[in-house]
mmCIF file of C-alpha atoms in Angstrom:
data_model
loop_
_atom_site.group_PDB
_atom_site.id
_atom_site.type_symbol
_atom_site.label_atom_id
_atom_site.label_comp_id
_atom_site.label_asym_id
_atom_site.label_seq_id
_atom_site.Cartn_x
_atom_site.Cartn_y
_atom_site.Cartn_z
ATOM 1 C CA MET A 26 -16.246 4.376 7.376
ATOM 2 C CA ALA A 27 -16.267 2.119 10.423
ATOM 3 C CA SER A 28 -13.560 3.165 12.848
ATOM 4 C CA HIS A 29 -12.939 -0.282 14.320
ATOM 5 C CA GLY A 30 -10.835 -2.757 12.411
ATOM 6 C CA LEU A 31 -10.612 -6.535 12.445
ATOM 7 C CA ASP A 32 -7.703 -8.627 13.708
ATOM 8 C CA TYR A 33 -6.695 -11.981 12.290
ATOM 9 C CA ASP A 34 -3.911 -14.491 12.840
ATOM 10 C CA GLY A 35 -1.951 -16.407 10.242
ATOM 11 C CA CYS A 36 -1.598 -16.415 6.470
ATOM 12 C CA ASN A 37 -4.702 -18.456 5.603
ATOM 13 C CA PHE A 38 -7.515 -16.866 3.583
ATOM 14 C CA PHE A 39 -5.297 -13.855 2.992
ATOM 15 C CA ARG A 40 -7.131 -12.743 -0.171
ATOM 16 C CA GLN A 41 -10.597 -13.130 1.343
ATOM 17 C CA ARG A 42 -9.691 -10.808 4.189
ATOM 18 C CA LEU A 43 -8.115 -8.110 2.036
ATOM 19 C CA VAL A 44 -10.872 -8.185 -0.598
ATOM 20 C CA LEU A 45 -13.676 -7.938 1.982
ATOM 21 C CA SER A 46 -11.746 -5.257 3.835
ATOM 22 C CA THR A 47 -11.491 -3.218 0.624
ATOM 23 C CA LEU A 48 -15.216 -3.577 -0.114
ATOM 24 C CA SER A 49 -16.433 -2.891 3.422
ATOM 25 C CA GLY A 50 -13.918 -0.118 4.167
ATOM 26 C CA LYS A 51 -12.928 -1.818 7.429
ATOM 27 C CA ARG A 52 -9.261 -1.927 8.221
ATOM 28 C CA VAL A 53 -7.549 -5.201 8.866
ATOM 29 C CA LYS A 54 -4.555 -6.296 10.876
ATOM 30 C CA ILE A 55 -3.131 -9.732 10.170
ATOM 31 C CA LYS A 56 -0.404 -10.915 12.501
ATOM 32 C CA GLY A 57 1.612 -14.081 12.985
ATOM 33 C CA ILE A 58 2.083 -14.624 9.249
ATOM 34 C CA ARG A 59 4.202 -17.833 9.099
ATOM 35 C CA TRP A 60 6.033 -16.647 12.213
ATOM 36 C CA LYS A 61 7.068 -20.158 13.237
ATOM 37 C CA GLU A 62 8.652 -21.053 9.906
ATOM 38 C CA ASP A 63 12.337 -20.893 8.967
ATOM 39 C CA ASP A 64 11.446 -18.314 6.348
ATOM 40 C CA PRO A 65 8.810 -16.208 8.142
ATOM 41 C CA GLY A 66 6.513 -13.529 6.745
ATOM 42 C CA LEU A 67 4.749 -12.809 3.482
ATOM 43 C CA ARG A 68 5.616 -14.783 0.364
ATOM 44 C CA ASP A 69 6.347 -13.155 -2.996
ATOM 45 C CA PHE A 70 2.910 -13.948 -4.368
ATOM 46 C CA GLU A 71 1.209 -12.300 -1.379
ATOM 47 C CA ALA A 72 3.380 -9.201 -1.646
ATOM 48 C CA SER A 73 2.522 -9.091 -5.342
ATOM 49 C CA PHE A 74 -1.172 -9.356 -4.446
ATOM 50 C CA ILE A 75 -0.851 -6.395 -2.058
ATOM 51 C CA ARG A 76 0.844 -4.356 -4.788
ATOM 52 C CA LEU A 77 -2.026 -5.150 -7.147
ATOM 53 C CA LEU A 78 -4.567 -3.963 -4.543
ATOM 54 C CA ASP A 79 -2.534 -0.810 -4.136
ATOM 55 C CA LYS A 80 -2.706 -0.207 -7.908
ATOM 56 C CA VAL A 81 -6.499 -0.499 -8.157
ATOM 57 C CA THR A 82 -7.207 1.589 -5.028
ATOM 58 C CA ASN A 83 -6.422 5.188 -4.217
ATOM 59 C CA GLY A 84 -5.180 6.151 -0.766
ATOM 60 C CA SER A 85 -4.794 2.699 0.762
ATOM 61 C CA ARG A 86 -2.458 2.542 3.728
ATOM 62 C CA ILE A 87 -0.348 -0.579 3.926
ATOM 63 C CA GLU A 88 2.161 -1.220 6.691
ATOM 64 C CA ILE A 89 4.269 -4.342 7.017
ATOM 65 C CA ASN A 90 6.732 -4.961 9.846
ATOM 66 C CA GLN A 91 10.385 -5.796 9.163
ATOM 67 C CA THR A 92 10.023 -9.563 9.265
ATOM 68 C CA GLY A 93 6.848 -9.457 7.162
ATOM 69 C CA THR A 94 4.846 -11.290 9.841
ATOM 70 C CA VAL A 95 2.421 -8.429 10.588
ATOM 71 C CA LEU A 96 0.346 -6.612 7.975
ATOM 72 C CA PHE A 97 -1.849 -3.582 8.573
ATOM 73 C CA TYR A 98 -4.194 -2.611 5.734
ATOM 74 C CA GLN A 99 -6.465 0.413 5.646
ATOM 75 C CA PRO A 100 -8.365 0.345 2.347
ATOM 76 C CA GLY A 101 -8.686 3.426 0.163
ATOM 77 C CA LEU A 102 -11.168 4.138 -2.626
ATOM 78 C CA LEU A 103 -11.505 1.540 -5.371
ATOM 79 C CA TYR A 104 -10.286 3.583 -8.280
ATOM 80 C CA GLY A 105 -9.879 1.167 -11.200
ATOM 81 C CA GLY A 106 -8.777 2.527 -14.556
ATOM 82 C CA VAL A 107 -5.942 1.049 -16.594
ATOM 83 C CA VAL A 108 -3.671 -1.232 -14.591
ATOM 84 C CA GLU A 109 -0.693 -3.379 -15.548
ATOM 85 C CA HIS A 110 0.695 -5.941 -13.159
ATOM 86 C CA ASP A 111 3.371 -8.619 -13.239
ATOM 87 C CA CYS A 112 2.038 -11.446 -11.074
ATOM 88 C CA SER A 113 4.436 -13.568 -9.074
ATOM 89 C CA PRO A 114 5.067 -16.874 -10.908
ATOM 90 C CA GLN A 115 4.597 -18.751 -7.602
ATOM 91 C CA ARG A 116 0.814 -18.627 -8.221
ATOM 92 C CA SER A 117 -1.117 -18.386 -11.450
ATOM 93 C CA ILE A 118 -2.890 -15.288 -12.763
ATOM 94 C CA GLY A 119 -6.149 -16.936 -11.623
ATOM 95 C CA TYR A 120 -5.144 -16.279 -8.009
ATOM 96 C CA TYR A 121 -5.104 -12.532 -8.703
ATOM 97 C CA LEU A 122 -8.059 -12.556 -11.091
ATOM 98 C CA GLU A 123 -10.437 -14.180 -8.599
ATOM 99 C CA ALA A 124 -9.971 -11.155 -6.353
ATOM 100 C CA LEU A 125 -10.273 -8.662 -9.225
ATOM 101 C CA LEU A 126 -13.569 -10.253 -10.306
ATOM 102 C CA MET A 127 -14.918 -9.493 -6.846
ATOM 103 C CA LEU A 128 -13.689 -5.898 -6.824
ATOM 104 C CA ALA A 129 -14.010 -4.713 -10.425
ATOM 105 C CA PRO A 130 -17.765 -3.908 -10.539
ATOM 106 C CA PHE A 131 -17.411 -1.533 -7.564
ATOM 107 C CA MET A 132 -14.646 0.703 -8.867
ATOM 108 C CA LYS A 133 -14.878 4.374 -9.754
ATOM 109 C CA ASN A 134 -13.681 3.819 -13.328
ATOM 110 C CA SER A 135 -14.096 0.773 -15.553
ATOM 111 C CA LEU A 136 -11.165 -1.547 -15.031
ATOM 112 C CA LYS A 137 -8.783 -2.588 -17.768
ATOM 113 C CA ALA A 138 -6.187 -4.854 -16.185
ATOM 114 C CA THR A 139 -3.293 -6.453 -18.034
ATOM 115 C CA LEU A 140 -1.836 -9.263 -15.941
ATOM 116 C CA ARG A 141 1.344 -11.143 -16.827
ATOM 117 C CA GLY A 142 2.566 -14.423 -15.407
ATOM 118 C CA VAL A 143 1.405 -18.048 -15.298
ATOM 119 C CA THR A 144 -1.977 -18.582 -17.009
ATOM 120 C CA ASN A 145 -2.384 -22.296 -16.226
ATOM 121 C CA ASP A 146 -1.025 -24.297 -13.316
ATOM 122 C CA PRO A 147 -2.312 -27.258 -11.267
ATOM 123 C CA LEU A 148 -3.017 -25.109 -8.187
ATOM 124 C CA ASP A 149 -5.245 -22.139 -9.065
ATOM 125 C CA PRO A 150 -8.256 -21.816 -11.368
ATOM 126 C CA SER A 151 -7.065 -21.103 -14.889
ATOM 127 C CA VAL A 152 -7.969 -18.030 -16.883
ATOM 128 C CA ASP A 153 -9.997 -20.246 -19.266
ATOM 129 C CA MET A 154 -12.089 -21.623 -16.431
ATOM 130 C CA LEU A 155 -12.817 -18.181 -14.960
ATOM 131 C CA LYS A 156 -13.786 -16.936 -18.398
ATOM 132 C CA SER A 157 -16.257 -19.771 -18.978
ATOM 133 C CA THR A 158 -17.819 -19.929 -15.475
ATOM 134 C CA ALA A 159 -17.233 -16.755 -13.444
ATOM 135 C CA LEU A 160 -18.159 -14.252 -16.168
ATOM 136 C CA PRO A 161 -21.552 -15.874 -16.984
ATOM 137 C CA LEU A 162 -22.259 -16.006 -13.243
ATOM 138 C CA MET A 163 -21.562 -12.273 -12.856
ATOM 139 C CA LYS A 164 -23.831 -11.533 -15.816
ATOM 140 C CA LYS A 165 -26.691 -13.139 -13.909
ATOM 141 C CA PHE A 166 -26.226 -10.486 -11.217
ATOM 142 C CA GLY A 167 -26.494 -7.741 -13.826
ATOM 143 C CA ILE A 168 -22.772 -7.142 -14.344
ATOM 144 C CA GLU A 169 -22.527 -6.989 -18.105
ATOM 145 C CA GLY A 170 -21.870 -4.742 -21.048
ATOM 146 C CA GLU A 171 -19.638 -4.543 -24.081
ATOM 147 C CA GLY A 172 -16.553 -3.971 -22.004
ATOM 148 C CA PHE A 173 -16.919 -7.172 -19.984
ATOM 149 C CA ASP A 174 -14.287 -9.576 -21.223
ATOM 150 C CA LEU A 175 -11.300 -11.742 -20.390
ATOM 151 C CA LYS A 176 -8.773 -12.392 -23.157
ATOM 152 C CA VAL A 177 -5.790 -14.719 -23.169
ATOM 153 C CA VAL A 178 -3.176 -12.880 -25.229
ATOM 154 C CA LYS A 179 -0.329 -15.268 -24.425
ATOM 155 C CA ARG A 180 -0.313 -18.548 -22.562
ATOM 156 C CA GLY A 181 2.289 -19.186 -19.895
ATOM 157 C CA MET A 182 2.648 -22.478 -18.075
ATOM 158 C CA ALA A 183 4.297 -22.894 -14.658
ATOM 159 C CA PRO A 184 7.096 -22.566 -13.638
ATOM 160 C CA GLY A 185 8.348 -20.054 -16.233
ATOM 161 C CA GLY A 186 5.150 -18.148 -16.918
ATOM 162 C CA GLY A 187 5.334 -15.558 -19.664
ATOM 163 C CA GLY A 188 1.579 -15.486 -20.219
ATOM 164 C CA GLU A 189 -0.553 -12.376 -20.559
ATOM 165 C CA VAL A 190 -4.281 -11.776 -20.087
ATOM 166 C CA VAL A 191 -6.454 -8.683 -20.347
ATOM 167 C CA PHE A 192 -9.510 -8.327 -18.111
ATOM 168 C CA THR A 193 -11.978 -5.513 -18.720
ATOM 169 C CA CYS A 194 -15.035 -4.866 -16.579
ATOM 170 C CA PRO A 195 -17.646 -2.085 -16.500
ATOM 171 C CA VAL A 196 -18.705 -0.544 -13.167
ATOM 172 C CA ARG A 197 -22.126 -1.016 -11.588
ATOM 173 C CA ARG A 198 -24.000 1.223 -9.177
ATOM 174 C CA THR A 199 -25.884 -1.666 -7.578
ATOM 175 C CA ILE A 200 -26.036 -5.450 -7.849
ATOM 176 C CA ARG A 201 -29.395 -7.013 -8.517
ATOM 177 C CA PRO A 202 -30.624 -9.789 -6.230
ATOM 178 C CA MET A 203 -30.901 -13.238 -7.764
ATOM 179 C CA GLN A 204 -33.054 -16.328 -7.352
ATOM 180 C CA PHE A 205 -31.300 -19.291 -8.910
ATOM 181 C CA THR A 206 -32.527 -22.552 -7.429
ATOM 182 C CA ASP A 207 -33.009 -24.939 -10.333
ATOM 183 C CA PRO A 208 -29.967 -25.642 -12.492
ATOM 184 C CA GLY A 209 -31.865 -27.862 -14.956
ATOM 185 C CA LYS A 210 -30.389 -30.728 -16.935
ATOM 186 C CA ILE A 211 -27.036 -30.653 -18.681
ATOM 187 C CA LYS A 212 -27.519 -29.745 -22.342
ATOM 188 C CA ARG A 213 -23.992 -29.539 -23.681
ATOM 189 C CA ILE A 214 -20.322 -29.787 -22.826
ATOM 190 C CA ARG A 215 -17.690 -27.462 -24.198
ATOM 191 C CA GLY A 216 -13.984 -27.616 -23.620
ATOM 192 C CA MET A 217 -10.597 -26.238 -24.484
ATOM 193 C CA ALA A 218 -7.502 -28.395 -24.759
ATOM 194 C CA TYR A 219 -4.331 -26.345 -24.986
ATOM 195 C CA SER A 220 -0.703 -27.175 -25.588
ATOM 196 C CA VAL A 221 2.337 -24.915 -25.607
ATOM 197 C CA ARG A 222 5.919 -25.764 -26.492
ATOM 198 C CA VAL A 223 4.985 -29.424 -27.039
ATOM 199 C CA SER A 224 3.650 -31.234 -30.106
ATOM 200 C CA PRO A 225 0.192 -30.011 -31.203
ATOM 201 C CA GLN A 226 -0.783 -33.716 -31.218
ATOM 202 C CA MET A 227 -0.893 -33.568 -27.413
ATOM 203 C CA ALA A 228 -4.091 -31.521 -27.461
ATOM 204 C CA ASN A 229 -5.753 -33.967 -29.873
ATOM 205 C CA ARG A 230 -4.811 -36.920 -27.666
ATOM 206 C CA ILE A 231 -6.375 -35.139 -24.665
ATOM 207 C CA VAL A 232 -9.587 -34.487 -26.629
ATOM 208 C CA ASP A 233 -9.936 -38.103 -27.771
ATOM 209 C CA SER A 234 -9.528 -39.523 -24.281
ATOM 210 C CA ALA A 235 -11.924 -37.029 -22.672
ATOM 211 C CA ARG A 236 -14.550 -37.721 -25.338
ATOM 212 C CA SER A 237 -14.241 -41.477 -24.847
ATOM 213 C CA ILE A 238 -15.794 -40.976 -21.395
ATOM 214 C CA LEU A 239 -18.189 -38.076 -21.975
ATOM 215 C CA ASN A 240 -19.726 -39.429 -25.198
ATOM 216 C CA LYS A 241 -21.512 -42.093 -23.154
ATOM 217 C CA PHE A 242 -23.666 -39.392 -21.558
ATOM 218 C CA ILE A 243 -24.453 -36.672 -24.056
ATOM 219 C CA PRO A 244 -24.006 -36.157 -27.801
ATOM 220 C CA ASP A 245 -23.434 -32.387 -27.857
ATOM 221 C CA ILE A 246 -19.746 -32.173 -26.993
ATOM 222 C CA TYR A 247 -17.267 -29.861 -28.591
ATOM 223 C CA ILE A 248 -13.704 -29.488 -27.361
ATOM 224 C CA TYR A 249 -11.568 -26.866 -29.074
ATOM 225 C CA THR A 250 -7.823 -27.217 -29.360
ATOM 226 C CA ASP A 251 -5.597 -24.230 -28.808
ATOM 227 C CA HIS A 252 -1.959 -24.479 -29.794
ATOM 228 C CA MET A 253 -0.072 -21.238 -29.269
ATOM 229 C CA LYS A 254 3.299 -20.901 -30.966
ATOM 230 C CA GLY A 255 6.325 -18.672 -30.750
ATOM 231 C CA ALA A 256 6.222 -15.574 -28.564
ATOM 232 C CA SER A 257 2.675 -16.204 -27.381
ATOM 233 C CA SER A 258 3.475 -19.633 -25.948
ATOM 234 C CA GLY A 259 5.252 -18.455 -22.791
ATOM 235 C CA LYS A 260 8.452 -19.837 -21.337
ATOM 236 C CA SER A 261 7.603 -23.380 -20.209
ATOM 237 C CA PRO A 262 6.174 -26.445 -21.981
ATOM 238 C CA GLY A 263 2.858 -27.938 -20.922
ATOM 239 C CA PHE A 264 -0.682 -28.904 -21.849
ATOM 240 C CA GLY A 265 -4.059 -29.136 -20.189
ATOM 241 C CA LEU A 266 -7.818 -29.219 -20.505
ATOM 242 C CA THR A 267 -10.736 -27.143 -19.248
ATOM 243 C CA LEU A 268 -14.231 -28.651 -19.513
ATOM 244 C CA VAL A 269 -17.506 -26.830 -18.935
ATOM 245 C CA ALA A 270 -20.972 -28.383 -18.772
ATOM 246 C CA GLU A 271 -23.852 -26.000 -19.443
ATOM 247 C CA THR A 272 -27.367 -26.663 -18.159
ATOM 248 C CA LEU A 273 -30.727 -25.738 -19.659
ATOM 249 C CA ASN A 274 -31.133 -22.890 -17.160
ATOM 250 C CA GLY A 275 -27.756 -21.365 -17.876
ATOM 251 C CA SER A 276 -25.695 -22.769 -15.049
ATOM 252 C CA PHE A 277 -22.045 -23.643 -15.760
ATOM 253 C CA LEU A 278 -20.123 -26.436 -14.032
ATOM 254 C CA SER A 279 -16.464 -26.851 -14.789
ATOM 255 C CA ALA A 280 -13.404 -28.986 -14.204
ATOM 256 C CA GLU A 281 -9.835 -28.651 -15.356
ATOM 257 C CA MET A 282 -6.402 -30.199 -15.206
ATOM 258 C CA SER A 283 -3.015 -29.105 -16.364
ATOM 259 C CA SER A 284 0.209 -31.031 -16.823
ATOM 260 C CA THR A 285 2.790 -31.209 -14.033
ATOM 261 C CA PRO A 286 5.103 -28.166 -14.261
ATOM 262 C CA GLN A 287 8.473 -28.927 -15.827
ATOM 263 C CA GLY A 288 10.865 -30.408 -13.299
ATOM 264 C CA GLN A 289 8.295 -30.867 -10.510
ATOM 265 C CA GLY A 290 7.327 -34.477 -10.042
ATOM 266 C CA ASP A 291 5.705 -37.229 -12.087
ATOM 267 C CA ILE A 292 4.928 -36.642 -15.733
ATOM 268 C CA ILE A 293 1.299 -37.174 -16.733
ATOM 269 C CA LEU A 294 0.294 -38.560 -20.134
ATOM 270 C CA PRO A 295 -2.190 -36.542 -22.190
ATOM 271 C CA GLU A 296 -4.512 -39.603 -22.310
ATOM 272 C CA ASP A 297 -4.615 -39.838 -18.505
ATOM 273 C CA LEU A 298 -5.082 -36.096 -18.188
ATOM 274 C CA GLY A 299 -8.073 -36.222 -20.559
ATOM 275 C CA THR A 300 -9.809 -39.115 -18.782
ATOM 276 C CA ASN A 301 -9.069 -37.730 -15.294
ATOM 277 C CA CYS A 302 -10.414 -34.327 -16.226
ATOM 278 C CA ALA A 303 -13.587 -35.875 -17.692
ATOM 279 C CA LYS A 304 -14.074 -37.786 -14.417
ATOM 280 C CA LEU A 305 -13.560 -34.577 -12.442
ATOM 281 C CA LEU A 306 -16.292 -32.946 -14.530
ATOM 282 C CA LEU A 307 -18.658 -35.846 -13.810
ATOM 283 C CA GLU A 308 -17.873 -35.463 -10.119
ATOM 284 C CA GLU A 309 -18.604 -31.720 -10.297
ATOM 285 C CA ILE A 310 -21.906 -32.510 -12.054
ATOM 286 C CA TYR A 311 -22.700 -35.030 -9.307
ATOM 287 C CA ARG A 312 -22.092 -32.344 -6.680
ATOM 288 C CA GLY A 313 -24.277 -30.112 -8.814
ATOM 289 C CA GLY A 314 -25.923 -26.900 -7.764
ATOM 290 C CA CYS A 315 -26.315 -23.759 -9.865
ATOM 291 C CA VAL A 316 -22.729 -22.627 -9.304
ATOM 292 C CA ASP A 317 -19.691 -24.888 -9.432
ATOM 293 C CA SER A 318 -17.480 -25.352 -6.396
ATOM 294 C CA SER A 319 -14.758 -22.958 -7.587
ATOM 295 C CA ASN A 320 -17.177 -20.008 -7.849
ATOM 296 C CA GLN A 321 -19.209 -20.514 -4.678
ATOM 297 C CA SER A 322 -17.612 -17.622 -2.822
ATOM 298 C CA LEU A 323 -18.041 -15.232 -5.782
ATOM 299 C CA ALA A 324 -21.774 -16.040 -5.881
ATOM 300 C CA LEU A 325 -22.130 -15.598 -2.108
ATOM 301 C CA LEU A 326 -20.311 -12.260 -2.199
ATOM 302 C CA LEU A 327 -22.553 -10.898 -4.964
ATOM 303 C CA MET A 328 -25.631 -12.098 -3.025
ATOM 304 C CA THR A 329 -24.329 -10.292 0.066
ATOM 305 C CA LEU A 330 -23.746 -7.045 -1.819
ATOM 306 C CA GLY A 331 -27.091 -7.158 -3.643
ATOM 307 C CA GLN A 332 -29.930 -4.711 -3.112
ATOM 308 C CA GLN A 333 -31.953 -5.130 0.088
ATOM 309 C CA ASP A 334 -33.951 -8.033 -1.202
ATOM 310 C CA VAL A 335 -33.817 -11.798 -0.915
ATOM 311 C CA SER A 336 -31.292 -13.742 -2.965
ATOM 312 C CA LYS A 337 -31.381 -17.536 -3.172
ATOM 313 C CA VAL A 338 -28.859 -19.801 -4.827
ATOM 314 C CA LEU A 339 -28.671 -23.590 -4.800
ATOM 315 C CA LEU A 340 -25.106 -24.848 -4.326
ATOM 316 C CA GLY A 341 -23.509 -28.266 -4.183
ATOM 317 C CA PRO A 342 -21.706 -29.269 -0.961
ATOM 318 C CA LEU A 343 -19.807 -26.236 0.393
ATOM 319 C CA SER A 344 -16.036 -26.350 0.040
ATOM 320 C CA PRO A 345 -13.903 -25.645 3.155
ATOM 321 C CA TYR A 346 -12.788 -22.399 1.466
ATOM 322 C CA THR A 347 -16.416 -21.304 1.062
ATOM 323 C CA ILE A 348 -17.196 -22.070 4.700
ATOM 324 C CA GLU A 349 -14.373 -19.741 5.804
ATOM 325 C CA PHE A 350 -15.635 -17.145 3.344
ATOM 326 C CA LEU A 351 -19.072 -17.218 5.016
ATOM 327 C CA LYS A 352 -17.417 -16.540 8.390
ATOM 328 C CA HIS A 353 -15.543 -13.607 6.895
ATOM 329 C CA ILE A 354 -18.715 -12.194 5.315
ATOM 330 C CA ARG A 355 -20.269 -12.279 8.780
ATOM 331 C CA ASP A 356 -17.239 -10.418 10.204
ATOM 332 C CA PHE A 357 -17.126 -7.685 7.582
ATOM 333 C CA PHE A 358 -20.779 -7.219 6.586
ATOM 334 C CA GLN A 359 -22.717 -8.750 9.515
ATOM 335 C CA ILE A 360 -24.645 -10.863 7.015
ATOM 336 C CA MET A 361 -25.761 -14.352 7.961
ATOM 337 C CA PHE A 362 -27.002 -16.843 5.393
ATOM 338 C CA LYS A 363 -29.875 -19.198 5.931
ATOM 339 C CA ILE A 364 -28.558 -22.631 4.983
ATOM 340 C CA GLU A 365 -30.941 -25.482 4.147
ATOM 341 C CA VAL A 366 -29.635 -28.892 3.173
ATOM 342 C CA GLN A 367 -31.693 -30.550 0.452
ATOM 343 C CA LYS A 368 -31.380 -34.296 0.078
ATOM 344 C CA PRO A 369 -32.052 -35.693 -3.395
ATOM 345 C CA LEU A 370 -35.041 -38.024 -3.800
ATOM 346 C CA ASP A 371 -34.128 -41.639 -4.418
ATOM 347 C CA ASP A 372 -35.796 -41.971 -7.794
ATOM 348 C CA GLU A 373 -34.237 -38.774 -9.165
ATOM 349 C CA ARG A 374 -30.657 -39.013 -10.222
ATOM 350 C CA LYS A 375 -29.761 -35.648 -8.810
ATOM 351 C CA GLY A 376 -26.353 -36.450 -7.327
ATOM 352 C CA GLY A 377 -25.117 -35.290 -3.932
ATOM 353 C CA ASP A 378 -26.784 -33.272 -1.182
ATOM 354 C CA LYS A 379 -27.457 -29.681 -2.184
ATOM 355 C CA VAL A 380 -27.423 -26.585 -0.036
ATOM 356 C CA LEU A 381 -29.930 -23.782 -0.541
ATOM 357 C CA MET A 382 -28.311 -20.488 0.491
ATOM 358 C CA THR A 383 -30.589 -17.550 1.256
ATOM 359 C CA CYS A 384 -29.709 -14.049 2.383
ATOM 360 C CA VAL A 385 -30.926 -10.469 2.247
ATOM 361 C CA GLY A 386 -28.405 -8.215 0.537
ATOM 362 C CA VAL A 387 -26.819 -5.297 2.404
ATOM 363 C CA GLY A 388 -27.921 -2.892 -0.337
ATOM 364 C CA TYR A 389 -24.314 -2.041 -1.157
ATOM 365 C CA SER A 390 -24.158 0.871 -3.511
ATOM 366 C CA ASN A 391 -21.048 1.844 -5.379
ATOM 367 C CA MET A 392 -20.260 5.207 -3.806
ATOM 368 C CA ASN A 393 -17.060 5.451 -5.825
ATOM 369 C CA LYS A 394 -18.962 5.620 -9.097
ATOM 370 C CA THR A 395 -21.144 8.591 -8.143
ATOM 371 C CA LEU A 396 -18.281 10.857 -7.054
ATOM 372 C CA LYS A 397 -17.231 13.156 -9.843
#
């Protein structure tokens, strides 16, 4: 373990820092967390995130000062096993899951995590979206097996929550390097329109309006409707749509929208939600690349941790979040990516500028798994 730690200021990119700290074994000190605000320190959802990290690791040392503005984190072993966690309803389960996806393959025992809280909200990626884009991406890096699954047991919309998901993931000794530079053409679009505690008609109205746009481009479109009733419908009403376009080479690009949480601003009609979400998907396809914008950092992390060989992935324009993630990867793993911008040719309708990311993996091997 490296003896020196890293120091950061402020509450931004909180998860990135703690996840990379846990994987690299480097301790982290974050100070000045919202220290200028009327209500300084960590928020509930961040405290809940720290508790979740504590549950999946063994021997982590976490110290927080009285006002909650300074956090010291010394990571322990990634232990895994069976974990149950009630996520803070301030953020959706996706906020916690994104981090678990990054950590789960490197645990000592296969992870079975039951998370409760908000499954769909306008802020974080929904469980449906992670299931249809992040899991196939991880499979490309050799993380697969029977026990690799993400199930929505109950849906819970913001602000009340009441949803439940189960994420299971096998452990891997090493991550295989990947060359993924040609996404290929879009071959089909799949989607899921869900509604809870509102009329089931809502989902059908969403589907019709989304299809009215997408049918102009491609015939193979299928959007499922999911109407959960009773105990499995959570505590708040709402509806939404997740769309995923799949390319010939097995790349998945997604977009999603969910209705405004009850009592928080303007109400959106299901028709508008359907058309807006379809337009978002077209925008994501225009940005293109082999990985959609919400999973860029997951792909870059798995490339970093791959065996000591070259990995290449073509991405669309990098999101600001991804750019920070690259800086953090440099801090924790001393890995620099080679970044080449590729402009599309005029005659090819290939959308926006693409970025070819190349790196040599650190040859990370899961030491936790080998210990008996």
